[in-house]
Structures are given as structure tokens and as C-alpha cells.
Short mmCIF file of C-alpha atoms and ligand atoms in Angstrom, two decimals:
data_model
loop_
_atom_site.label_atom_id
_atom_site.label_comp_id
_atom_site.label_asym_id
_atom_site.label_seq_id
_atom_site.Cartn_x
_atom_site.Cartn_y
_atom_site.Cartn_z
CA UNK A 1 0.00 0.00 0.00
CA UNK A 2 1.02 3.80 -0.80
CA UNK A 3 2.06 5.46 2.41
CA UNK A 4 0.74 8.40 2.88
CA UNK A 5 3.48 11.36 1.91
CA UNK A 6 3.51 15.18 3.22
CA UNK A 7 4.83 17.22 0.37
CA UNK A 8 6.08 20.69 0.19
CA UNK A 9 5.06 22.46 -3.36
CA UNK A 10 6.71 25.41 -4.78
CA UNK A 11 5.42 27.18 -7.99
CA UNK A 12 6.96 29.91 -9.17
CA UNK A 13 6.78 29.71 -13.32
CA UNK A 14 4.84 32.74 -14.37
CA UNK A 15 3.77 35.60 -11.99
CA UNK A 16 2.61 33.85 -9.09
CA UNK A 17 5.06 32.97 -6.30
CA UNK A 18 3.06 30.30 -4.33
CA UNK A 19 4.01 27.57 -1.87
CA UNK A 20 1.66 24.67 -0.40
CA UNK A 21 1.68 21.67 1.57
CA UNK A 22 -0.58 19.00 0.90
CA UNK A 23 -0.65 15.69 2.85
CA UNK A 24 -2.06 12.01 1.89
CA UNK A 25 -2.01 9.00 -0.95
CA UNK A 26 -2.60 9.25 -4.48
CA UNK A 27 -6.16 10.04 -5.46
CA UNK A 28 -7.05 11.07 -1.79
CA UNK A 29 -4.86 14.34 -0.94
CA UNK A 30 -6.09 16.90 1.43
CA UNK A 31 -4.52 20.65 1.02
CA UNK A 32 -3.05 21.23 4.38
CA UNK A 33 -2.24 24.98 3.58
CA UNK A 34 -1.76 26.94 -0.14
CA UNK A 35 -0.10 30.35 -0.37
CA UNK A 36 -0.15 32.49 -3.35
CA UNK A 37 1.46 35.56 -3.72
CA UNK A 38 0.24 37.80 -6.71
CA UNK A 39 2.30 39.90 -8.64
CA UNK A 40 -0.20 41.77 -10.64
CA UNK A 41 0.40 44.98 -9.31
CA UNK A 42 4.63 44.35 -10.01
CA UNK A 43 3.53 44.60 -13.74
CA UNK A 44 0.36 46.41 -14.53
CA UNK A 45 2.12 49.55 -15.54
CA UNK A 46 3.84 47.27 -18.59
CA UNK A 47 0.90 44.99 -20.13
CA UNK A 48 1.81 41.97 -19.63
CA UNK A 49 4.65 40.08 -17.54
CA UNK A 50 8.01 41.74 -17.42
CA UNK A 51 10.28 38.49 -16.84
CA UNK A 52 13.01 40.06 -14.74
CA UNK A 53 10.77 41.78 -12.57
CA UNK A 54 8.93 38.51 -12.07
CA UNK A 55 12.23 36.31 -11.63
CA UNK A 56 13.42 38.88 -8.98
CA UNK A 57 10.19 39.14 -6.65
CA UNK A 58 10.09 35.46 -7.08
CA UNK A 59 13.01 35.19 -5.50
CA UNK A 60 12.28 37.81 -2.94
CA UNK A 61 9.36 35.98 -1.69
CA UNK A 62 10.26 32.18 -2.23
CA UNK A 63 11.23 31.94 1.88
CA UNK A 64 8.27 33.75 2.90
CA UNK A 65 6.22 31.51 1.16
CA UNK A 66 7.56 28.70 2.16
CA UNK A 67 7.60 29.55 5.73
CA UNK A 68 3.98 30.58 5.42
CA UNK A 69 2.60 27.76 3.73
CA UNK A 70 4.16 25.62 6.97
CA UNK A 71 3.51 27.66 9.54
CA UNK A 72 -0.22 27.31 8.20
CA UNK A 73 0.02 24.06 7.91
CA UNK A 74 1.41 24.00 11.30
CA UNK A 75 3.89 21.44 10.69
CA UNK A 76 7.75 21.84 10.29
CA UNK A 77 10.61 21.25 7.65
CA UNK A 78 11.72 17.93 9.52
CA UNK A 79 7.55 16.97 9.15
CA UNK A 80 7.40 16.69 5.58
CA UNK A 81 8.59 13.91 3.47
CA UNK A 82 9.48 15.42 -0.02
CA UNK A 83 10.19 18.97 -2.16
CA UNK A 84 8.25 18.93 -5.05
CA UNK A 85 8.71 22.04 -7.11
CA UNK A 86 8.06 23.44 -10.74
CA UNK A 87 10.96 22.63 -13.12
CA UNK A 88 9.11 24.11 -15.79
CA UNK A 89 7.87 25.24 -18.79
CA UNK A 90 7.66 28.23 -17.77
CA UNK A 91 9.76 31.84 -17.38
CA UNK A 92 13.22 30.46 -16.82
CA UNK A 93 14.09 33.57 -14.17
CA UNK A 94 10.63 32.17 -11.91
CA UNK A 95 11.59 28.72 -12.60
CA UNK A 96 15.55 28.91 -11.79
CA UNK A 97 14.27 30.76 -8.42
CA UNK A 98 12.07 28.00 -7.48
CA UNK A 99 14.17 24.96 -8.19
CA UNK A 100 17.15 26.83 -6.10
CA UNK A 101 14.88 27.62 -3.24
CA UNK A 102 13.32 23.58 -3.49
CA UNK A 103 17.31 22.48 -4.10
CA UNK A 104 18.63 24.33 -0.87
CA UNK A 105 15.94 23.02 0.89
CA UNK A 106 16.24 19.49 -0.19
CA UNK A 107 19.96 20.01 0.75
CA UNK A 108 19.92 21.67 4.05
CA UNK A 109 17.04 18.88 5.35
CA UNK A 110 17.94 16.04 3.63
CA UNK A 111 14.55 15.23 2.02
CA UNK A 112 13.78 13.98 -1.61
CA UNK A 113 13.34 16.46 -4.01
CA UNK A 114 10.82 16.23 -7.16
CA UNK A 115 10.77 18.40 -10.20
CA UNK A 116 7.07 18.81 -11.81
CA UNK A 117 6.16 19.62 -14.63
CA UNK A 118 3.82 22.73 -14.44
CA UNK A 119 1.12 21.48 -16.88
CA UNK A 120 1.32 17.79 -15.29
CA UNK A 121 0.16 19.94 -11.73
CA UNK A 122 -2.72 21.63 -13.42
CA UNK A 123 -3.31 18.30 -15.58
CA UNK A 124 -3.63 16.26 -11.99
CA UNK A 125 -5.72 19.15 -10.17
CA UNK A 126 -8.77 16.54 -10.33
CA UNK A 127 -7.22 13.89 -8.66
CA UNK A 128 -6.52 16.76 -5.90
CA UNK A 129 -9.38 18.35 -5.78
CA UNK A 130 -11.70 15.51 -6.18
CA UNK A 131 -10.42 11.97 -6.40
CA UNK A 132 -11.19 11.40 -9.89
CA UNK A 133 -10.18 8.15 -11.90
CA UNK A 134 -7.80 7.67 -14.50
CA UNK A 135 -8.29 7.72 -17.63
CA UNK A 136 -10.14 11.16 -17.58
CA UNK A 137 -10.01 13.93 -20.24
CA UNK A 138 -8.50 17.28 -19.55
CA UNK A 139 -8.81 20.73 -21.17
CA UNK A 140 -5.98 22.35 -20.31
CA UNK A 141 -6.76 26.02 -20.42
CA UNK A 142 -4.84 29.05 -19.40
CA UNK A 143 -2.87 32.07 -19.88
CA UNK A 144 0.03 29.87 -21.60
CA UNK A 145 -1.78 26.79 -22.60
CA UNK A 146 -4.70 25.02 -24.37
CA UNK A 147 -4.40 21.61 -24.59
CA UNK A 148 -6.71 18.41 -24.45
CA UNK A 149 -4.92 15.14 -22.95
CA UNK A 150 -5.85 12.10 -21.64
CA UNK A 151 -4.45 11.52 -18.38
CA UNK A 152 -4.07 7.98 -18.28
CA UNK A 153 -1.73 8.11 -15.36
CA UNK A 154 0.09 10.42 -13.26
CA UNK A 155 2.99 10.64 -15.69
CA UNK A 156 0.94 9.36 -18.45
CA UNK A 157 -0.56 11.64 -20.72
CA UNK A 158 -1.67 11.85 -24.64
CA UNK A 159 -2.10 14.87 -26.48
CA UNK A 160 -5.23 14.80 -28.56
CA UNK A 161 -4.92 18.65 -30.18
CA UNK A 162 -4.15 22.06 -28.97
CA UNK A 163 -3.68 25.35 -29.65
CA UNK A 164 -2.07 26.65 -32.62
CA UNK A 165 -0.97 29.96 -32.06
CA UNK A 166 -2.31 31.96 -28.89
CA UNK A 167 -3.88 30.55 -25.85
CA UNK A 168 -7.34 31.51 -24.54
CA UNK A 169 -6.04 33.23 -21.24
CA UNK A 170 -3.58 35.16 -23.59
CA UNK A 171 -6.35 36.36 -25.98
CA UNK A 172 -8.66 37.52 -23.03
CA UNK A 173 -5.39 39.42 -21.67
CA UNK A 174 -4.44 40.96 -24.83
CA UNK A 175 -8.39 41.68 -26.31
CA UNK A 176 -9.22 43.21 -22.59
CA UNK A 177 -6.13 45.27 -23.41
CA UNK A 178 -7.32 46.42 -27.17
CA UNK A 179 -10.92 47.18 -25.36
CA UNK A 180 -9.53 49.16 -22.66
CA UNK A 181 -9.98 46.90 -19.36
CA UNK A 182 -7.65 46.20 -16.95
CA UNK A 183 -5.74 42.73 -16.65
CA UNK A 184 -5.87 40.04 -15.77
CA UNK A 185 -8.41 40.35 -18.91
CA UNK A 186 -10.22 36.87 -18.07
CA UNK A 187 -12.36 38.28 -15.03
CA UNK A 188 -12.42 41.53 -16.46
CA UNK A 189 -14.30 40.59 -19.77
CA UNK A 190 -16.22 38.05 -18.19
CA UNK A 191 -17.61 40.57 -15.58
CA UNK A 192 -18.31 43.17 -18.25
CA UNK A 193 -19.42 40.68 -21.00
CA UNK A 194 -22.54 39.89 -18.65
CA UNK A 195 -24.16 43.11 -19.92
CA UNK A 196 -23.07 42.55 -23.05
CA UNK A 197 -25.13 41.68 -26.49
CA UNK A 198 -23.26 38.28 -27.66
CA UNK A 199 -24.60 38.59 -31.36
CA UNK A 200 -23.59 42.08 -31.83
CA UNK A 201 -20.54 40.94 -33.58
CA UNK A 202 -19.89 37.85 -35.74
CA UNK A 203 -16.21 37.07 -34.62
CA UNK A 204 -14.75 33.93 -35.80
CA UNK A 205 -14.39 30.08 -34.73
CA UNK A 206 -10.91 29.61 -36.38
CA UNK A 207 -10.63 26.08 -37.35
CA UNK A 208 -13.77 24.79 -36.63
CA UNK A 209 -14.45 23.26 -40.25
CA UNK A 210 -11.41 21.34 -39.93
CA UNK A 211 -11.03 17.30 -38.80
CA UNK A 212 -9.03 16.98 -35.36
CA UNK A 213 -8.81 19.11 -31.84
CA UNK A 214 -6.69 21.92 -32.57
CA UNK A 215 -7.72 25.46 -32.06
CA UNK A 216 -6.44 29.06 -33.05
CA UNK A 217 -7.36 32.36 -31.46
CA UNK A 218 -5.05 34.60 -33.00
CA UNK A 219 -7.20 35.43 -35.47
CA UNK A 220 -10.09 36.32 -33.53
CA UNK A 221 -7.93 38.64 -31.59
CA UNK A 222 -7.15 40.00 -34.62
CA UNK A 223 -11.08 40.35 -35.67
CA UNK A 224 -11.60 41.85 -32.38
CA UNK A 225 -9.20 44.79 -32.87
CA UNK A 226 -10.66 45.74 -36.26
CA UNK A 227 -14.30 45.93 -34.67
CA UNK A 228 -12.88 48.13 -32.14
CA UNK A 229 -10.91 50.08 -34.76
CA UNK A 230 -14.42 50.42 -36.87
CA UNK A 231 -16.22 51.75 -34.47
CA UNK A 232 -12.97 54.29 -32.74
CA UNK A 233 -12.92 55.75 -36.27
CA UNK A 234 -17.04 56.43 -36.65
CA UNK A 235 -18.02 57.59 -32.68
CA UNK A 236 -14.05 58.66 -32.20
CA UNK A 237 -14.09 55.90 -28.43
CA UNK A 238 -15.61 53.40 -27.54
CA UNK A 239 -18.86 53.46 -24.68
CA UNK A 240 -18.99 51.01 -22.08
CA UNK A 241 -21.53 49.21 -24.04
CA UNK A 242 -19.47 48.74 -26.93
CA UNK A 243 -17.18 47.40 -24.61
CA UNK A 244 -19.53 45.00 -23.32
CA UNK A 245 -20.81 43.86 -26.04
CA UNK A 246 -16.78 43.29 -27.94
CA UNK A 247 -16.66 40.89 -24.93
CA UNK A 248 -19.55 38.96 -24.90
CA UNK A 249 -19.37 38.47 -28.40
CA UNK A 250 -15.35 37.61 -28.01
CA UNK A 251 -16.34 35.23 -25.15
CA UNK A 252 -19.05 33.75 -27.02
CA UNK A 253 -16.54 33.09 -29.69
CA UNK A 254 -13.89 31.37 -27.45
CA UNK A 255 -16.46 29.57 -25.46
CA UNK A 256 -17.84 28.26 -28.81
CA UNK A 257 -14.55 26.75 -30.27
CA UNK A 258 -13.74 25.27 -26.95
CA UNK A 259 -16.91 23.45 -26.80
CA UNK A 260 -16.60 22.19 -30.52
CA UNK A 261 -13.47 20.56 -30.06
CA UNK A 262 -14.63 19.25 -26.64
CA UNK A 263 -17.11 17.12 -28.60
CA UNK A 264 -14.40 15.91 -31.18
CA UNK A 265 -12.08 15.00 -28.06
CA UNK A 266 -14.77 13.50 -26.03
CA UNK A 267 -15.20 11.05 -28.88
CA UNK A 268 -11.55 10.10 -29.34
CA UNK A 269 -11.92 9.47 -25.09
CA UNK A 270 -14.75 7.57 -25.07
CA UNK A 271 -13.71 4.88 -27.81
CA UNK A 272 -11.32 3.62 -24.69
CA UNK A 273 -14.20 2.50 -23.55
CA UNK A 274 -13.55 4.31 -19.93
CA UNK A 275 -15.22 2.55 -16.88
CA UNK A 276 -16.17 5.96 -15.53
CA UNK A 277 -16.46 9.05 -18.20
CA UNK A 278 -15.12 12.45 -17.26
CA UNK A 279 -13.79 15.63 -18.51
CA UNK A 280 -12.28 17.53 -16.43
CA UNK A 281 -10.68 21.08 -16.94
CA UNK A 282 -8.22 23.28 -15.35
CA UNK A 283 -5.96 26.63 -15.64
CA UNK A 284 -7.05 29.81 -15.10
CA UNK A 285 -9.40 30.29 -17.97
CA UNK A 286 -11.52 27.19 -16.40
CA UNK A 287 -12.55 29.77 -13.94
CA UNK A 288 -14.92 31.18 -16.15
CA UNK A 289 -18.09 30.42 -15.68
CA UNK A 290 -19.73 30.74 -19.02
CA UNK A 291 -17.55 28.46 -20.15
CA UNK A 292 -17.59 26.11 -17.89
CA UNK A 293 -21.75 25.99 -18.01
CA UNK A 294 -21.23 24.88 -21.97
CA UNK A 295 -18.49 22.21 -21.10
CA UNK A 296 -20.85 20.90 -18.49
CA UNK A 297 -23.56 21.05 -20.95
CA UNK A 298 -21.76 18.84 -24.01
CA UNK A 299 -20.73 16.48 -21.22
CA UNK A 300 -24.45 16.22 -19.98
CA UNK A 301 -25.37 15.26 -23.70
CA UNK A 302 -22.44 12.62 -23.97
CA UNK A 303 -23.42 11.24 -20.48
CA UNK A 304 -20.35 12.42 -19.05
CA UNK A 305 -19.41 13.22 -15.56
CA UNK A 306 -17.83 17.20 -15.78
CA UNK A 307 -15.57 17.91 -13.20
CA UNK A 308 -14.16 21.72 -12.41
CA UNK A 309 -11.25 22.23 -9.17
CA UNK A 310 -12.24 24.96 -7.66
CA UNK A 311 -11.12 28.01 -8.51
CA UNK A 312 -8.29 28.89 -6.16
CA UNK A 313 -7.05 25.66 -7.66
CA UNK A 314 -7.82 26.30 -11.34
CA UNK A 315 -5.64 29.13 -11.27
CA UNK A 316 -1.35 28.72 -10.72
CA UNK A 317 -0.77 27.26 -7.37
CA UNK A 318 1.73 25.41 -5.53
CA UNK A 319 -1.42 22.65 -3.61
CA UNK A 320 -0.85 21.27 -7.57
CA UNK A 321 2.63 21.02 -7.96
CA UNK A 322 2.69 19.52 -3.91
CA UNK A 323 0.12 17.23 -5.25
CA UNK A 324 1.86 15.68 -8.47
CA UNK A 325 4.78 15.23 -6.21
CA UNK A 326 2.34 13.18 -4.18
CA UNK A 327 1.23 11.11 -7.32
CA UNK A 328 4.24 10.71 -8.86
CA UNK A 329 6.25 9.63 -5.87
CA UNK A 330 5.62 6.23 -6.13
CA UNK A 331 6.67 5.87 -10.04
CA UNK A 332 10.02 7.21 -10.22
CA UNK A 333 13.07 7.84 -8.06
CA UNK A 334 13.45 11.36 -6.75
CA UNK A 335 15.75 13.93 -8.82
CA UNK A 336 19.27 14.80 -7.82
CA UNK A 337 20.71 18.08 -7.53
CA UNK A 338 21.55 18.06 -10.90
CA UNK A 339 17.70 19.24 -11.74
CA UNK A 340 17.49 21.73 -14.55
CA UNK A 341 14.62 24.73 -14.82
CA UNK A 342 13.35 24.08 -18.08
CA UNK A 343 11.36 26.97 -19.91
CA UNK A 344 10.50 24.50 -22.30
CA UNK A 345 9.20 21.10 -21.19
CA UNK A 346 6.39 19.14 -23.10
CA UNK A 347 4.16 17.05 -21.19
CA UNK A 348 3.34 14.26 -24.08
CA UNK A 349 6.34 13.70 -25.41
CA UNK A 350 5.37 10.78 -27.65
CA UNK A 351 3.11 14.06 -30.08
CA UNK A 352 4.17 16.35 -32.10
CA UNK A 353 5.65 19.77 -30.86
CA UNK A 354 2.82 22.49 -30.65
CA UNK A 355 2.52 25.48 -29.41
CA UNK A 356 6.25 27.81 -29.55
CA UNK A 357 7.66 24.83 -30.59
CA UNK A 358 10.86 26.04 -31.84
CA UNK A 359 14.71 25.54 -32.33
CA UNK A 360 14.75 25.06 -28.66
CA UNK A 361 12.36 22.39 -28.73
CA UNK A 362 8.92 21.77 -27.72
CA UNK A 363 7.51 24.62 -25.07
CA UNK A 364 4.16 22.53 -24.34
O1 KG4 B 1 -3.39 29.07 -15.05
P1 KG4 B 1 -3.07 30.52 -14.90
O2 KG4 B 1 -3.23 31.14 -13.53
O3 KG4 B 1 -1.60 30.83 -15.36
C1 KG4 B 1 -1.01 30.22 -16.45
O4 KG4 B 1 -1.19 30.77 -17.56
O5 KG4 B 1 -0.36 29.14 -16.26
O6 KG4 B 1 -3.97 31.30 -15.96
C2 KG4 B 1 -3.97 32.71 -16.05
C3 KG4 B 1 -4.86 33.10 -17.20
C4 KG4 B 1 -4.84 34.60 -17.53
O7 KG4 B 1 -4.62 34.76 -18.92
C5 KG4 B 1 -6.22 35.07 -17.12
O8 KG4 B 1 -6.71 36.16 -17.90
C6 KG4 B 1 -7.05 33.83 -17.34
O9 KG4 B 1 -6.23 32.76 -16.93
N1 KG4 B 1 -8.28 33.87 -16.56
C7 KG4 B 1 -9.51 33.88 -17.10
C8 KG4 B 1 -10.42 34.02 -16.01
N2 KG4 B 1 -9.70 34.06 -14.84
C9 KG4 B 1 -8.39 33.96 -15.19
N3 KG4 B 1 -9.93 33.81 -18.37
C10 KG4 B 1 -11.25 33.87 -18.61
N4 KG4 B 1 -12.18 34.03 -17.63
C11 KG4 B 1 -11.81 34.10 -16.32
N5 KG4 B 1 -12.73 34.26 -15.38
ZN1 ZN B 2 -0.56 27.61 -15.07
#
């Protein structure tokens, strides 16, 4: 039997430096504490993520964290039994800080130290959050990612299509930007698109005509910034109900694509005959609800349970990282000090590179 394991998580790969510990067996883990420290504010004067300003409070608030997420947890470095921390993909200056902090700690206490793959934490939030069985199927979904996998195991995963070009979370940041909202743009649009007329613009479902599970939003984005030039150049602005409306009918499109593909990967799932059906999805953009109401809907119609982590776990977190330490304990040996941060690191390595695949190999 799988003893249960106290892990340590550190996550520190984009703009979020967070550390967790979660305690228990894989398939039944309980969050013992998760702390998340936001840098929004460190970049909101640039649009977008300044990478040395988020490797450098990363590694200003690594100890804090740590020492937070324990003290809440109310249990000490000798109490846990591994390190499990983010080796990437991710910003290499976030990810270097984290796998020092997780190597010094290993070092100084003496206990095993795991490097996670980012995605493979979000992919495994389910089994977290709420037990579920493998295989399930996952839409990956956030500011970096799109991706549906199987998760057949805990290191196990198959790549049935992603994104092409831009990810969701990235075309929410970057259209709340052309419409004048603040960021993150996901809960921005979503709050303003509930006032907002849906059909008011026809935007496009890139790729929806074509065979397979791959997406595109770039040019939507683009779509979305000649509406909003259109109408700048006949009322000189725009009003807040233009802005409501580019939203809603932006989220509609998004919401739409995701949901079409769902089907097509749903389909490739459910020929493996799994014993108990579910989709699952996780990443930031999960958190939206509209979206998630039309995933739960196609499962409904495919008689498929729909599972959603809540959303303090949808978004980055270190509970996930702690967690796929926890899972993938018992399958492999832990990593020496010879771990590397990767900003590149592809989760199904069996597919073909995706998304900023490049000379430098496969980012996801
Ligand atoms: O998973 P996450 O915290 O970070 C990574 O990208 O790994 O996802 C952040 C992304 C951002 O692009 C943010 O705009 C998006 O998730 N997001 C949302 C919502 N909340 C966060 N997108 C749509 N609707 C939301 N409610
Ligand atoms: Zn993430």
C-alpha cells in the first residue's frame, strides 16, 4: 500500500510565487495549507509580464512563502517527506528561483526532491481536488496553454490537439487590453461581458471546419481589434456598451470553439471505452463560468461526468505542484541536484511539438 506522503510544493513559473503543503495517498490528498502571492500589481504599468521583474520578486518571496505555507500548515521542515517544485515550462528567471529555493531546501534537510512539470500539476488538479479516476479527459486552459490530454496516469498523458498559435487566457489578456480593461483580462471581460449583447458581432471560430482538436485564437484577436478600430474611427471611443458587447461576443466566440473541439475529443476518449467518463478542466481560464456551463452542458449530452477544481485551484498554485509530487512519488526515483529549470518542457512527449515549438524544442 502507498504510504501516505507530506509534500512541500513550490510554484513559481509565471507571476505567481506560491508555496503549499498537501498531505495524503494518491487520489485522496487533502490541502493542508496553499499560499499564493500575486504579482499583478509588479507589472500592470507594462501589459503583460516583465520576466526580470517577475524572476526577482520570485526570488524575494520564495522563503516567505515557504515559511507561510508551513507555519499554516502548522507542521515543520523535519515533518514533511518530499520537495516537489516546478521545473518548468515556464519563465526560466521564476523557474531557476524555485528549483534553487526547493534544491537548498532538499539540501539543508535532507529530504527527496521532485521536479514537476507545471502542466502535469494543473493536468492532476482533479485527482486533488476531487479523487477522480484515470483515464479522464482534460482541457488544459490558461494564460500559456490550451491543450486536451488524456491523463491515463500520473505521468501518463496523450495529447489529442491544442492550440495553434495563442492561448485563450492570452487572448482575453491581450483583447481586454485592445478594449480598454484592466488585466488580468479573463475576469475583467467576463464581468463586463454579462451586460453585453453576444450577437452584436460575428467574430470567428478559427478552425472549426477542420477534422481533429486543434484550435487558433489569433485570429479572432485580430477580428476583435478591427471591430474596435471600426467603431474608434465612426463615434471617435468606444462606450462602455461597446465594450460590453466586444466581450460577450469575443467570449461567445472562445467559449464556442472550446466546446466544438470538446465534442471531437470526447469522442476520441470515449472509444477507450472508460469505466467511468469524465472531462475535467483546469488553468485559469476554467474559472470562467460561461464556459464552464457549456463544457458541463456537451458532457451532460455525452453522459459524461464534468468535473471543475475549484477556482483557487484552477488558477497557478503550488497545492498542484505539492500534489503531483504526491502522485508521482511512487513511479520514479526522486531527482538529484543536478535538476534543470526548463522553460521549455512538453508534457506528451510521444506528439508532435505544438505550441512555440521552436529551435529550442517543444515549449508545451
Ligand atoms: O493558469 P493561470 O493562472 O496561469 C497560467 O497561464 O499558467 O492562468 C492565467 C490566465 C490569464 O490569462 C487570465 O486572464 C485567465 O487565466 N483567466 C480567465 C479568467 N480568470 C483567469 N480567463 C477567462 N475568464 C476568467 N474568469
Ligand atoms: Zn498555469
Amino acid at each position: 500500500m502507498t504510504q501516505v506522503a507530506t509534500v512541500l510544493g513550490i510554484e513559481s513559473s509565471c507571476d505567481d510565487t506560491a508555496a503549499a503543503v498537501v498531505r495524503g495517498v494518491p487520489g485522496n490528498m487533502e490541502v493542508l495549507s496553499s499560499v499564493v502571492f500575486g504579482q499583478a500589481d509588479l507589472h500592470s504599468d507594462f501589459g503583460g509580464v516583465v520576466p526580470e521583474i517577475a524572476a526577482r520578486a520570485h526570488a524575494e518571496r520564495l522563503d516567505v512563502s515557504v515559511a507561510h505555507a508551513l507555519e499554516q500548515a502548522g507542521i515543520g521542515l523535519c515533518d514533511i517527506d518530499a520537495i516537489a517544485a516546478t521545473c518548468g515550462p515556464g519563465l526560466i528567471g521564476g523557474v531557476v528561483a524555485g528549483v534553487m529555493t526547493a534544491k537548498g531546501l532538499s539540501a539543508a534537510t535532507g529530504k527527496p526532491l521532485y521536479g514537476i512539470n507545471h502542466l502535469a500539476g494543473h493536468a492532476l488538479t482533479p485527482r486533488l481536488s476531487s479523487g477522480v479516476v484515470f483515464p479522464y479527459l482534460m482541457l488544459l486552459v490558461s494564460g500559456g496553454h490550451c491543450q486536451f490530454l488524456i491523463a491515463r496516469g500520473p505521468d501518463d498523458f496523450t495529447r489529442l490537439g491544442g492550440t495553434i498559435d495563442d492561448a485563450p487566457g492570452e487572448a482575453f489578456d491581450k483583447v481586454a487590453r485592445l478594449i480598454g480593461l484592466g488585466q488580468p483580462g479573463g475576469p475583467a471581460i467576463e464581468k463586463i461581458a454579462q451586460d453585453g449583447e453576444a450577437k452584436r458581432f460575428a467574430f470567428p471560430r478559427p478552425l472549426s471546419n477542420k477534422p481533429g482538436c486543434d484550435l487558433s485564437f489569433s485570429g479572432l484577436k485580430t477580428a476583435v481589434l478591427r471591430a474596435r478600430d471600426d467603431i474608434m474611427a465612426e463615434q471617435g471611443g468606444l462606450t462602455v456598451r461597446d465594450q460590453a458587447d466586444l466581450a460577450a461576443s469575443f467570449q461567445a466566440a472562445v467559449t464556442d470553439s472550446l466546446a466544438g473541439k470538446a465534442k471531437r475529443a470526447l469522442e476520441v476518449y470515449l472509444d477507450l471505452a472508460p469505466a467511468t467518463p469524465t472531462f475535467c478542466v483546469a488553468g485559469g481560464v476554467a474559472a470562467n463560468m460561461t464556459i464552464r456551463t457549456v463544457l458541463e452542458t456537451v458532457c451532460a449530452n455525452s453522459d459524461v461526468a464534468f468535473d471543475a477544481p475549484p477556482l483557487a485551484l484552477c488558477t497557478d498554485n503550488a497545492a498542484m505542484i505539492a500534489a503531483a509530487g504526491i502522485e508521482q512519488m511512487p513511479l520514479r526515483a526522486p531527482d538529484g541536484m543536478d535538476l534543470s529549470a526548463r522553460p521549455r518542457m512538453p508534457l506528451d512527449t510521444k506528439s508532435t511539438a505544438m505550441l512555440g515549438s521552436g529551435k529550442k524544442g517543444a515549449k508545451a
